[in-house]
Amino acid sequence: MKRSLLIIVLLFTLILSACSRGVGLDRLDKPIGLTVYKNTISFGAIYNADKYIFNANGINIETEEPFLELTEEGIYNVRVKAVGEGYLDSLFSDMVKVTVKYLSVPTDIELDGNEIIYSGDPDADSFVIEIDGVEYNSETDDLPKLEPGTYMVRIKAVSSVYIDSDYSELVELKYRYLNPPTLINVVNGVLTYLKDPNASYHIIEINGVEYDTRTQIVPLFTPGEYAIRIKSMSDTYIDSEFSEMLNIIIDENDLIQTSHSYTYSLFSHFDLPLFTYYMRSVNQFEFYRLIEDEETEEIKKEAVDTKYLYILENTVYLKSEYLNILKSIQKMDKQSVFTFELQTNAGQHTITINLSDDEKPYIYSDKNIKTNFHDDIVFGFDLFGAEFVSVSGNGIKDTDYVFEGGILTIKVEYIIRTFQENSARDNIILTYRFEGKIQNQDGTSKSITYLGFISIKK
């Protein structure tokens, strides 16, 4: 009984001691008026407080000053209480919601005409654009009109709610006048000119009619009189003036002048097509081998017997018999490149023939061909028993080409469409693929893939 009474007395004493600890202590004021600016929560200092305990999403963070800066992105529910020695902790403040977000750095800074454009964070209130060290706010300042010149530009995103981005890297922007095209001429019925490398497209005026090279095809030049001028255009630079007017007369007797580079394998046996005339009839020809004198470096013409050439369907062919003669020269003189001049009643053509010792599918015609935007383009192959598989690259589809009898035809509709989709493009590069078999030493065979490239130039 005495033991029970003793325990009761001790418990009562402990309770009284615990209750007496806060007796007579004042409670610190509750923090009020919490304000949120971007990622910082602040309020007026509490009198007699030594520190503050912020509770953010259930995690306590202790500070000595009446503010807290959150550094990790996220959404936070925050409240705070004041703590001071000799005082009861204050009550927690009311809850505030804080969204912490870092704005992304602007990208894709470039010129559109004389206007600076860029991609920016959609949550930004505005952007600070620094041009040659001078800052302009996109909402409150008038950006200067750029005069032709070079500018160093960087941009940052700013906001009253979110954390400002860093400045972008400095970008050099050149705003300048384009030069009009030069060396304008009509060659083989096709308009040629030297363009400003910064031009995106051109306006071509022919006898008063304007053609936009992004969407329109310049017609072939048939015999007649033409007045031609061209101006350079761009979405980035200042358009040029029109070039000087070129007045030209195209005569029906004007000769076509071309250059070609062909390949012929030592293991091939076909007659090599040298040139095909699409708009003129050919009925006369002369063929010369061009030989450089080793001492004088002069080029001498050696006539090739016309028995080694013939015309079929307006195409001039070089017979395999003469190509076999070149093979003999190649073996004796170790010469593998031969240059010729073909002269016909319709044109003059410089032709280089490269002899190769490959016994695999190859393209014997030009690998790089310039389009006139009116005719299909044709490439010739010697297959050596391999099978054609496909042409790929630059969005070409099965319906855009035909392969038959060793001839690959790229349709002009595909060529026009592809160049119009990107007016700044200068060429289209395509990959062709063949599958064949080769014999192993043990008499078995294995499959092999052959790849090559062709180019269509504007």
CSV table of C-alpha atoms in Angstrom, one decimal:
chain,number,residue,atom,x,y,z
A,1,MET,CA,0.0,0.0,0.0
A,2,LYS,CA,2.8,2.4,0.9
A,3,ARG,CA,4.6,1.6,-2.4
A,4,SER,CA,1.4,2.5,-4.4
A,5,LEU,CA,1.1,5.8,-2.6
A,6,LEU,CA,4.7,6.5,-3.3
A,7,ILE,CA,4.3,5.9,-7.0
A,8,ILE,CA,1.2,8.1,-7.1
A,9,VAL,CA,3.1,10.9,-5.4
A,10,LEU,CA,6.0,10.7,-7.8
A,11,LEU,CA,3.8,10.8,-10.9
A,12,PHE,CA,1.9,13.8,-9.5
A,13,THR,CA,5.2,15.6,-8.8
A,14,LEU,CA,6.4,15.0,-12.4
A,15,ILE,CA,3.1,16.3,-13.8
A,16,LEU,CA,3.4,19.5,-11.8
A,17,SER,CA,7.0,19.9,-12.8
A,18,ALA,CA,6.1,19.6,-16.5
A,19,CYS,CA,3.2,22.0,-16.3
A,20,SER,CA,5.4,24.6,-14.5
A,21,ARG,CA,8.0,24.8,-17.3
A,22,GLY,CA,5.8,27.1,-19.5
A,23,VAL,CA,4.3,29.0,-16.7
A,24,GLY,CA,4.9,32.7,-17.0
A,25,LEU,CA,6.5,32.5,-20.6
A,26,ASP,CA,5.1,34.6,-23.3
A,27,ARG,CA,4.5,33.2,-26.8
A,28,LEU,CA,6.1,34.8,-29.8
A,29,ASP,CA,3.9,36.5,-32.3
A,30,LYS,CA,2.7,34.4,-35.2
A,31,PRO,CA,4.4,35.3,-38.5
A,32,ILE,CA,1.9,37.1,-40.8
A,33,GLY,CA,1.9,38.7,-44.2
A,34,LEU,CA,4.0,36.1,-45.9
A,35,THR,CA,4.9,37.2,-49.4
A,36,VAL,CA,6.2,35.1,-52.3
A,37,TYR,CA,8.5,36.5,-54.9
A,38,LYS,CA,9.7,33.9,-57.4
A,39,ASN,CA,11.3,31.3,-55.2
A,40,THR,CA,11.6,33.4,-52.0
A,41,ILE,CA,9.2,33.5,-49.1
A,42,SER,CA,9.6,36.5,-46.7
A,43,PHE,CA,7.8,38.3,-43.9
A,44,GLY,CA,8.4,40.9,-41.2
A,45,ALA,CA,10.9,39.9,-38.5
A,46,ILE,CA,9.3,38.7,-35.2
A,47,TYR,CA,10.4,40.6,-32.1
A,48,ASN,CA,12.6,38.5,-29.8
A,49,ALA,CA,12.8,35.6,-32.3
A,50,ASP,CA,16.2,34.0,-32.6
A,51,LYS,CA,15.4,31.8,-35.6
A,52,TYR,CA,12.5,30.6,-37.8
A,53,ILE,CA,11.4,27.1,-38.8
A,54,PHE,CA,9.9,26.8,-42.2
A,55,ASN,CA,7.9,23.7,-43.0
A,56,ALA,CA,7.9,23.0,-46.8
A,57,ASN,CA,5.9,20.0,-47.8
A,58,GLY,CA,6.5,18.5,-44.3
A,59,ILE,CA,10.2,19.1,-44.2
A,60,ASN,CA,11.5,21.6,-41.5
A,61,ILE,CA,14.1,24.1,-42.6
A,62,GLU,CA,15.7,26.3,-40.0
A,63,THR,CA,16.8,29.9,-40.8
A,64,GLU,CA,18.1,32.9,-38.8
A,65,GLU,CA,16.5,35.4,-41.1
A,66,PRO,CA,12.8,35.9,-41.9
A,67,PHE,CA,13.0,34.5,-45.4
A,68,LEU,CA,13.6,31.3,-47.2
A,69,GLU,CA,14.9,30.7,-50.7
A,70,LEU,CA,13.9,27.4,-52.4
A,71,THR,CA,16.3,26.2,-55.0
A,72,GLU,CA,14.8,23.0,-56.4
A,73,GLU,CA,12.0,23.2,-58.9
A,74,GLY,CA,8.6,22.0,-57.7
A,75,ILE,CA,5.3,23.1,-56.0
A,76,TYR,CA,5.6,23.7,-52.2
A,77,ASN,CA,3.1,24.2,-49.4
A,78,VAL,CA,5.0,26.4,-46.9
A,79,ARG,CA,4.3,27.7,-43.4
A,80,VAL,CA,6.6,29.1,-40.7
A,81,LYS,CA,6.9,29.6,-37.0
A,82,ALA,CA,9.2,31.8,-34.9
A,83,VAL,CA,11.5,30.4,-32.2
A,84,GLY,CA,13.2,32.4,-29.4
A,85,GLU,CA,15.0,31.5,-26.1
A,86,GLY,CA,12.8,32.3,-23.1
A,87,TYR,CA,9.7,32.3,-25.2
A,88,LEU,CA,7.1,29.9,-26.3
A,89,ASP,CA,7.4,29.1,-30.1
A,90,SER,CA,4.9,31.0,-32.1
A,91,LEU,CA,2.0,29.4,-33.8
A,92,PHE,CA,2.6,28.4,-37.4
A,93,SER,CA,1.7,30.9,-40.0
A,94,ASP,CA,-1.0,30.4,-42.6
A,95,MET,CA,0.0,28.1,-45.5
A,96,VAL,CA,1.2,29.7,-48.7
A,97,LYS,CA,1.7,27.9,-52.0
A,98,VAL,CA,5.0,28.4,-53.9
A,99,THR,CA,5.8,27.3,-57.4
A,100,VAL,CA,9.6,27.2,-58.2
A,101,LYS,CA,10.5,27.1,-61.9
A,102,TYR,CA,13.6,28.1,-63.7
A,103,LEU,CA,12.9,29.7,-67.1
A,104,SER,CA,14.7,28.1,-70.0
A,105,VAL,CA,17.4,30.0,-71.9
A,106,PRO,CA,16.1,31.3,-75.3
A,107,THR,CA,17.3,29.4,-78.3
A,108,ASP,CA,17.2,29.7,-82.2
A,109,ILE,CA,18.3,33.3,-82.2
A,110,GLU,CA,18.4,34.6,-85.8
A,111,LEU,CA,17.3,37.4,-88.1
A,112,ASP,CA,14.1,37.5,-90.0
A,113,GLY,CA,14.7,40.5,-92.2
A,114,ASN,CA,15.9,43.1,-89.8
A,115,GLU,CA,14.0,41.6,-86.9
A,116,ILE,CA,15.6,39.4,-84.2
A,117,ILE,CA,13.6,36.3,-83.7
A,118,TYR,CA,14.0,33.5,-81.1
A,119,SER,CA,12.3,30.7,-79.3
A,120,GLY,CA,11.5,31.5,-75.7
A,121,ASP,CA,10.0,30.0,-72.6
A,122,PRO,CA,6.1,30.5,-72.8
A,123,ASP,CA,6.0,31.2,-69.0
A,124,ALA,CA,8.3,34.3,-69.3
A,125,ASP,CA,6.7,37.7,-68.9
A,126,SER,CA,9.2,39.2,-71.3
A,127,PHE,CA,12.7,38.9,-72.6
A,128,VAL,CA,15.8,41.0,-72.2
A,129,ILE,CA,17.6,41.3,-75.5
A,130,GLU,CA,21.1,42.5,-75.3
A,131,ILE,CA,22.4,44.0,-78.6
A,132,ASP,CA,26.1,45.0,-78.6
A,133,GLY,CA,26.0,45.3,-74.8
A,134,VAL,CA,22.8,47.4,-74.6
A,135,GLU,CA,19.8,45.8,-73.0
A,136,TYR,CA,16.2,46.1,-74.3
A,137,ASN,CA,13.1,44.7,-72.7
A,138,SER,CA,10.7,43.1,-75.2
A,139,GLU,CA,7.7,44.5,-73.4
A,140,THR,CA,8.7,47.9,-72.3
A,141,ASP,CA,11.3,49.1,-74.8
A,142,ASP,CA,11.3,49.7,-78.5
A,143,LEU,CA,13.9,47.6,-80.2
A,144,PRO,CA,16.1,49.5,-82.6
A,145,LYS,CA,15.7,49.1,-86.3
A,146,LEU,CA,18.8,47.2,-87.4
A,147,GLU,CA,20.9,48.8,-90.2
A,148,PRO,CA,23.1,46.6,-92.3
A,149,GLY,CA,26.0,45.4,-90.2
A,150,THR,CA,27.1,42.7,-87.7
A,151,TYR,CA,25.6,42.5,-84.2
A,152,MET,CA,26.4,40.5,-81.1
A,153,VAL,CA,23.2,39.4,-79.5
A,154,ARG,CA,22.2,37.4,-76.4
A,155,ILE,CA,18.8,37.0,-74.7
A,156,LYS,CA,17.4,36.0,-71.4
A,157,ALA,CA,13.8,35.2,-70.2
A,158,VAL,CA,12.5,37.1,-67.2
A,159,SER,CA,9.4,36.8,-65.0
A,160,SER,CA,7.8,38.3,-61.9
A,161,VAL,CA,6.7,34.8,-60.9
A,162,TYR,CA,9.5,32.4,-62.0
A,163,ILE,CA,13.3,32.5,-61.8
A,164,ASP,CA,14.9,34.4,-64.7
A,165,SER,CA,16.9,32.3,-67.1
A,166,ASP,CA,20.6,32.8,-67.7
A,167,TYR,CA,21.6,34.8,-70.8
A,168,SER,CA,22.0,32.7,-74.0
A,169,GLU,CA,25.4,32.3,-75.6
A,170,LEU,CA,26.4,35.4,-77.7
A,171,VAL,CA,25.2,35.0,-81.3
A,172,GLU,CA,26.7,36.9,-84.2
A,173,LEU,CA,24.0,38.1,-86.5
A,174,LYS,CA,24.9,39.6,-89.9
A,175,TYR,CA,22.3,41.9,-91.5
A,176,ARG,CA,23.4,42.8,-95.0
A,177,TYR,CA,22.4,43.5,-98.5
A,178,LEU,CA,22.5,40.5,-100.9
A,179,ASN,CA,24.4,40.8,-104.1
A,180,PRO,CA,22.5,40.3,-107.4
A,181,PRO,CA,23.5,37.2,-109.4
A,182,THR,CA,26.4,37.5,-111.8
A,183,LEU,CA,27.6,35.5,-114.9
A,184,ILE,CA,24.1,35.1,-116.2
A,185,ASN,CA,23.9,33.0,-119.3
A,186,VAL,CA,21.8,30.5,-121.2
A,187,VAL,CA,23.7,27.3,-121.8
A,188,ASN,CA,22.1,24.4,-123.7
A,189,GLY,CA,18.7,26.0,-123.3
A,190,VAL,CA,19.2,26.2,-119.5
A,191,LEU,CA,19.6,29.5,-117.5
A,192,THR,CA,22.8,29.6,-115.4
A,193,TYR,CA,24.1,32.2,-113.0
A,194,LEU,CA,26.5,32.7,-110.1
A,195,LYS,CA,24.4,33.4,-106.9
A,196,ASP,CA,25.2,35.1,-103.6
A,197,PRO,CA,25.8,32.2,-101.2
A,198,ASN,CA,23.4,33.8,-98.7
A,199,ALA,CA,20.5,34.0,-101.0
A,200,SER,CA,17.6,31.7,-100.2
A,201,TYR,CA,15.9,31.9,-103.6
A,202,HIS,CA,15.7,34.2,-106.7
A,203,ILE,CA,13.2,36.2,-108.7
A,204,ILE,CA,13.9,35.7,-112.4
A,205,GLU,CA,12.4,38.1,-114.9
A,206,ILE,CA,12.3,36.8,-118.5
A,207,ASN,CA,10.8,39.2,-121.0
A,208,GLY,CA,8.8,40.9,-118.3
A,209,VAL,CA,7.4,37.8,-116.6
A,210,GLU,CA,8.7,37.0,-113.1
A,211,TYR,CA,9.4,33.5,-111.8
A,212,ASP,CA,9.8,32.7,-108.1
A,213,THR,CA,12.3,29.8,-107.9
A,214,ARG,CA,10.7,28.5,-104.7
A,215,THR,CA,7.5,27.6,-106.5
A,216,GLN,CA,7.9,28.0,-110.2
A,217,ILE,CA,10.1,26.4,-112.9
A,218,VAL,CA,11.9,28.6,-115.4
A,219,PRO,CA,11.0,27.4,-118.9
A,220,LEU,CA,13.5,26.0,-121.3
A,221,PHE,CA,14.9,28.6,-123.7
A,222,THR,CA,14.0,27.8,-127.3
A,223,PRO,CA,15.3,29.8,-130.2
A,224,GLY,CA,14.3,33.5,-129.8
A,225,GLU,CA,15.2,36.8,-128.2
A,226,TYR,CA,15.2,37.2,-124.4
A,227,ALA,CA,15.7,40.0,-121.9
A,228,ILE,CA,16.7,38.5,-118.5
A,229,ARG,CA,17.5,39.9,-115.1
A,230,ILE,CA,17.6,38.3,-111.7
A,231,LYS,CA,17.5,39.5,-108.0
A,232,SER,CA,18.6,37.6,-104.9
A,233,MET,CA,16.0,37.0,-102.2
A,234,SER,CA,16.2,36.0,-98.5
A,235,ASP,CA,14.2,35.8,-95.3
A,236,THR,CA,17.3,36.8,-93.4
A,237,TYR,CA,19.2,39.4,-95.5
A,238,ILE,CA,18.1,42.4,-97.5
A,239,ASP,CA,17.0,41.5,-101.0
A,240,SER,CA,19.3,42.7,-103.8
A,241,GLU,CA,18.3,44.9,-106.7
A,242,PHE,CA,17.8,43.3,-110.0
A,243,SER,CA,20.9,42.5,-112.0
A,244,GLU,CA,21.7,44.3,-115.1
A,245,MET,CA,19.5,43.3,-118.0
A,246,LEU,CA,20.9,40.5,-120.2
A,247,ASN,CA,19.7,40.6,-123.8
A,248,ILE,CA,20.4,37.4,-125.6
A,249,ILE,CA,19.5,35.8,-128.9
A,250,ILE,CA,19.3,32.0,-129.0
A,251,ASP,CA,19.8,30.7,-132.5
A,252,GLU,CA,18.6,27.3,-133.5
A,253,ASN,CA,22.1,26.5,-134.7
A,254,ASP,CA,23.7,27.2,-131.3
A,255,LEU,CA,25.7,24.1,-130.3
A,256,ILE,CA,25.1,22.2,-127.0
A,257,GLN,CA,28.4,22.2,-125.0
A,258,THR,CA,28.7,19.7,-122.1
A,259,SER,CA,31.3,17.8,-120.1
A,260,HIS,CA,31.0,14.2,-118.8
A,261,SER,CA,32.8,11.7,-116.7
A,262,TYR,CA,32.1,8.1,-117.4
A,263,THR,CA,33.4,4.8,-115.9
A,264,TYR,CA,33.9,1.5,-117.8
A,265,SER,CA,35.1,-1.7,-116.2
A,266,LEU,CA,37.7,-3.9,-117.8
A,267,PHE,CA,35.2,-6.7,-117.4
A,268,SER,CA,32.3,-4.9,-119.2
A,269,HIS,CA,31.3,-5.7,-122.8
A,270,PHE,CA,28.6,-3.2,-123.7
A,271,ASP,CA,28.7,-0.2,-126.1
A,272,LEU,CA,29.0,3.0,-124.1
A,273,PRO,CA,26.4,5.8,-124.7
A,274,LEU,CA,28.3,9.1,-125.0
A,275,PHE,CA,25.4,11.6,-125.3
A,276,THR,CA,21.7,11.7,-126.0
A,277,TYR,CA,20.0,14.6,-127.8
A,278,TYR,CA,16.4,15.2,-126.7
A,279,MET,CA,15.5,18.3,-128.7
A,280,ARG,CA,17.7,18.0,-131.7
A,281,SER,CA,18.5,15.5,-134.4
A,282,VAL,CA,22.1,14.3,-134.7
A,283,ASN,CA,23.4,12.9,-138.0
A,284,GLN,CA,27.1,13.9,-138.2
A,285,PHE,CA,29.9,13.3,-135.7
A,286,GLU,CA,33.7,13.3,-135.2
A,287,PHE,CA,35.5,11.8,-132.2
A,288,TYR,CA,39.0,12.7,-131.0
A,289,ARG,CA,41.2,11.4,-128.3
A,290,LEU,CA,43.0,14.2,-126.5
A,291,ILE,CA,46.6,13.4,-125.7
A,292,GLU,CA,49.0,15.6,-123.7
A,293,ASP,CA,52.5,15.9,-125.0
A,294,GLU,CA,54.8,15.1,-122.0
A,295,GLU,CA,57.5,17.6,-123.1
A,296,THR,CA,55.5,20.5,-124.4
A,297,GLU,CA,52.3,19.8,-122.3
A,298,GLU,CA,50.3,20.7,-125.5
A,299,ILE,CA,47.1,18.8,-126.1
A,300,LYS,CA,47.0,17.0,-129.4
A,301,LYS,CA,43.9,15.6,-131.0
A,302,GLU,CA,44.0,12.0,-132.3
A,303,ALA,CA,41.0,11.2,-134.5
A,304,VAL,CA,39.2,8.0,-133.6
A,305,ASP,CA,37.9,6.0,-136.6
A,306,THR,CA,34.2,6.6,-137.0
A,307,LYS,CA,33.7,2.8,-137.5
A,308,TYR,CA,33.9,2.6,-133.7
A,309,LEU,CA,30.9,4.9,-133.2
A,310,TYR,CA,27.2,4.8,-134.3
A,311,ILE,CA,24.0,6.7,-133.7
A,312,LEU,CA,20.8,5.0,-132.4
A,313,GLU,CA,17.7,6.9,-131.4
A,314,ASN,CA,19.5,10.2,-131.3
A,315,THR,CA,22.2,8.7,-129.0
A,316,VAL,CA,25.9,8.5,-130.0
A,317,TYR,CA,27.5,5.2,-128.9
A,318,LEU,CA,31.1,4.2,-128.6
A,319,LYS,CA,31.6,0.5,-129.4
A,320,SER,CA,33.0,-2.0,-127.0
A,321,GLU,CA,35.6,-2.8,-129.7
A,322,TYR,CA,37.3,0.5,-129.2
A,323,LEU,CA,36.9,0.3,-125.4
A,324,ASN,CA,38.9,-3.0,-125.7
A,325,ILE,CA,41.7,-1.0,-127.4
A,326,LEU,CA,41.7,1.3,-124.4
A,327,LYS,CA,42.0,-1.7,-122.2
A,328,SER,CA,45.1,-2.8,-124.0
A,329,ILE,CA,46.6,0.7,-123.7
A,330,GLN,CA,45.8,0.6,-120.0
A,331,LYS,CA,47.7,-2.7,-119.5
A,332,MET,CA,50.7,-1.4,-121.5
A,333,ASP,CA,51.0,2.2,-120.3
A,334,LYS,CA,49.3,1.8,-116.9
A,335,GLN,CA,46.9,4.6,-118.0
A,336,SER,CA,43.4,4.4,-116.7
A,337,VAL,CA,41.9,7.8,-117.6
A,338,PHE,CA,41.3,8.9,-121.2
A,339,THR,CA,39.9,12.2,-122.4
A,340,PHE,CA,37.9,12.6,-125.7
A,341,GLU,CA,36.1,15.3,-127.6
A,342,LEU,CA,32.9,14.4,-129.4
A,343,GLN,CA,31.8,16.9,-132.1
A,344,THR,CA,28.4,16.6,-133.8
A,345,ASN,CA,26.2,18.8,-135.9
A,346,ALA,CA,24.3,19.6,-132.7
A,347,GLY,CA,26.9,19.9,-130.0
A,348,GLN,CA,30.5,19.6,-128.6
A,349,HIS,CA,31.2,17.4,-125.6
A,350,THR,CA,34.3,16.7,-123.5
A,351,ILE,CA,34.2,13.2,-122.2
A,352,THR,CA,36.4,11.5,-119.7
A,353,ILE,CA,36.4,7.7,-119.5
A,354,ASN,CA,37.8,6.1,-116.3
A,355,LEU,CA,38.8,2.4,-116.7
A,356,SER,CA,38.3,0.4,-113.6
A,357,ASP,CA,39.2,-3.2,-112.7
A,358,ASP,CA,36.1,-3.7,-110.5
A,359,GLU,CA,33.9,-6.7,-111.3
A,360,LYS,CA,30.8,-5.6,-109.3
A,361,PRO,CA,27.8,-3.4,-110.1
A,362,TYR,CA,28.7,0.1,-111.0
A,363,ILE,CA,27.3,3.3,-112.6
A,364,TYR,CA,28.9,4.0,-116.0
A,365,SER,CA,27.1,7.3,-116.7
A,366,ASP,CA,27.6,10.6,-115.0
A,367,LYS,CA,27.1,10.3,-111.2
A,368,ASN,CA,26.4,14.0,-110.8
A,369,ILE,CA,23.8,15.4,-113.2
A,370,LYS,CA,22.3,18.9,-113.4
A,371,THR,CA,18.5,19.0,-113.8
A,372,ASN,CA,16.7,21.3,-116.2
A,373,PHE,CA,13.5,20.7,-114.3
A,374,HIS,CA,11.8,19.5,-117.4
A,375,ASP,CA,13.2,16.0,-118.1
A,376,ASP,CA,13.6,12.9,-116.1
A,377,ILE,CA,17.2,12.1,-115.2
A,378,VAL,CA,18.7,8.8,-116.2
A,379,PHE,CA,21.7,6.8,-114.8
A,380,GLY,CA,23.1,3.7,-116.5
A,381,PHE,CA,24.5,0.6,-114.6
A,382,ASP,CA,26.3,-2.6,-115.5
A,383,LEU,CA,25.0,-5.1,-113.0
A,384,PHE,CA,27.4,-8.1,-113.3
A,385,GLY,CA,24.5,-10.4,-112.3
A,386,ALA,CA,23.4,-8.4,-109.3
A,387,GLU,CA,19.8,-7.4,-108.6
A,388,PHE,CA,18.5,-3.9,-108.0
A,389,VAL,CA,16.9,-3.4,-104.6
A,390,SER,CA,16.1,0.2,-104.0
A,391,VAL,CA,16.9,3.9,-104.1
A,392,SER,CA,16.7,5.9,-100.8
A,393,GLY,CA,17.3,9.3,-99.3
A,394,ASN,CA,15.8,12.7,-99.4
A,395,GLY,CA,12.2,11.4,-99.2
A,396,ILE,CA,12.2,9.5,-102.4
A,397,LYS,CA,9.5,6.8,-102.8
A,398,ASP,CA,9.2,3.8,-105.0
A,399,THR,CA,6.8,5.7,-107.2
A,400,ASP,CA,9.4,8.4,-107.8
A,401,TYR,CA,11.8,6.2,-109.9
A,402,VAL,CA,11.9,3.3,-112.3
A,403,PHE,CA,14.7,0.7,-112.7
A,404,GLU,CA,14.6,-1.4,-115.9
A,405,GLY,CA,17.2,-3.0,-118.0
A,406,GLY,CA,20.1,-1.5,-116.1
A,407,ILE,CA,18.7,2.0,-116.4
A,408,LEU,CA,17.6,4.0,-113.3
A,409,THR,CA,15.2,6.9,-114.1
A,410,ILE,CA,14.5,9.5,-111.5
A,411,LYS,CA,11.2,11.3,-112.3
A,412,VAL,CA,11.2,15.0,-112.8
A,413,GLU,CA,8.1,15.4,-110.6
A,414,TYR,CA,10.1,14.2,-107.6
A,415,ILE,CA,13.1,16.5,-108.5
A,416,ILE,CA,10.8,19.6,-108.7
A,417,ARG,CA,9.0,18.7,-105.5
A,418,THR,CA,12.2,18.1,-103.5
A,419,PHE,CA,13.9,21.3,-104.6
A,420,GLN,CA,10.7,23.4,-104.0
A,421,GLU,CA,10.4,22.0,-100.5
A,422,ASN,CA,13.8,23.6,-99.7
A,423,SER,CA,14.6,26.4,-102.1
A,424,ALA,CA,18.1,26.8,-100.5
A,425,ARG,CA,19.1,23.2,-101.5
A,426,ASP,CA,21.7,22.9,-104.2
A,427,ASN,CA,21.6,19.2,-104.8
A,428,ILE,CA,19.8,15.9,-104.0
A,429,ILE,CA,22.0,13.0,-102.9
A,430,LEU,CA,20.5,9.5,-103.3
A,431,THR,CA,21.7,6.1,-102.3
A,432,TYR,CA,21.3,3.0,-104.6
A,433,ARG,CA,21.4,-0.5,-103.4
A,434,PHE,CA,22.1,-3.8,-105.2
A,435,GLU,CA,22.2,-7.4,-103.9
A,436,GLY,CA,24.5,-10.0,-105.4
A,437,LYS,CA,26.4,-13.3,-104.7
A,438,ILE,CA,30.0,-14.1,-104.6
A,439,GLN,CA,31.7,-17.5,-104.7
A,440,ASN,CA,33.7,-18.7,-101.7
A,441,GLN,CA,36.8,-20.8,-102.2
A,442,ASP,CA,35.0,-24.0,-101.0
A,443,GLY,CA,32.5,-23.6,-103.9
A,444,THR,CA,29.6,-22.1,-101.8
A,445,SER,CA,28.3,-18.6,-102.3
A,446,LYS,CA,27.3,-15.8,-100.0
A,447,SER,CA,25.1,-12.7,-100.4
A,448,ILE,CA,26.7,-9.3,-100.6
A,449,THR,CA,25.2,-5.8,-100.7
A,450,TYR,CA,26.5,-3.0,-103.0
A,451,LEU,CA,25.8,0.6,-102.2
A,452,GLY,CA,26.6,3.8,-104.1
A,453,PHE,CA,25.6,7.4,-104.4
A,454,ILE,CA,24.2,9.7,-107.2
A,455,SER,CA,23.7,13.4,-107.1
A,456,ILE,CA,21.2,15.7,-108.9
A,457,LYS,CA,22.3,19.3,-109.0
A,458,LYS,CA,20.1,22.4,-109.3
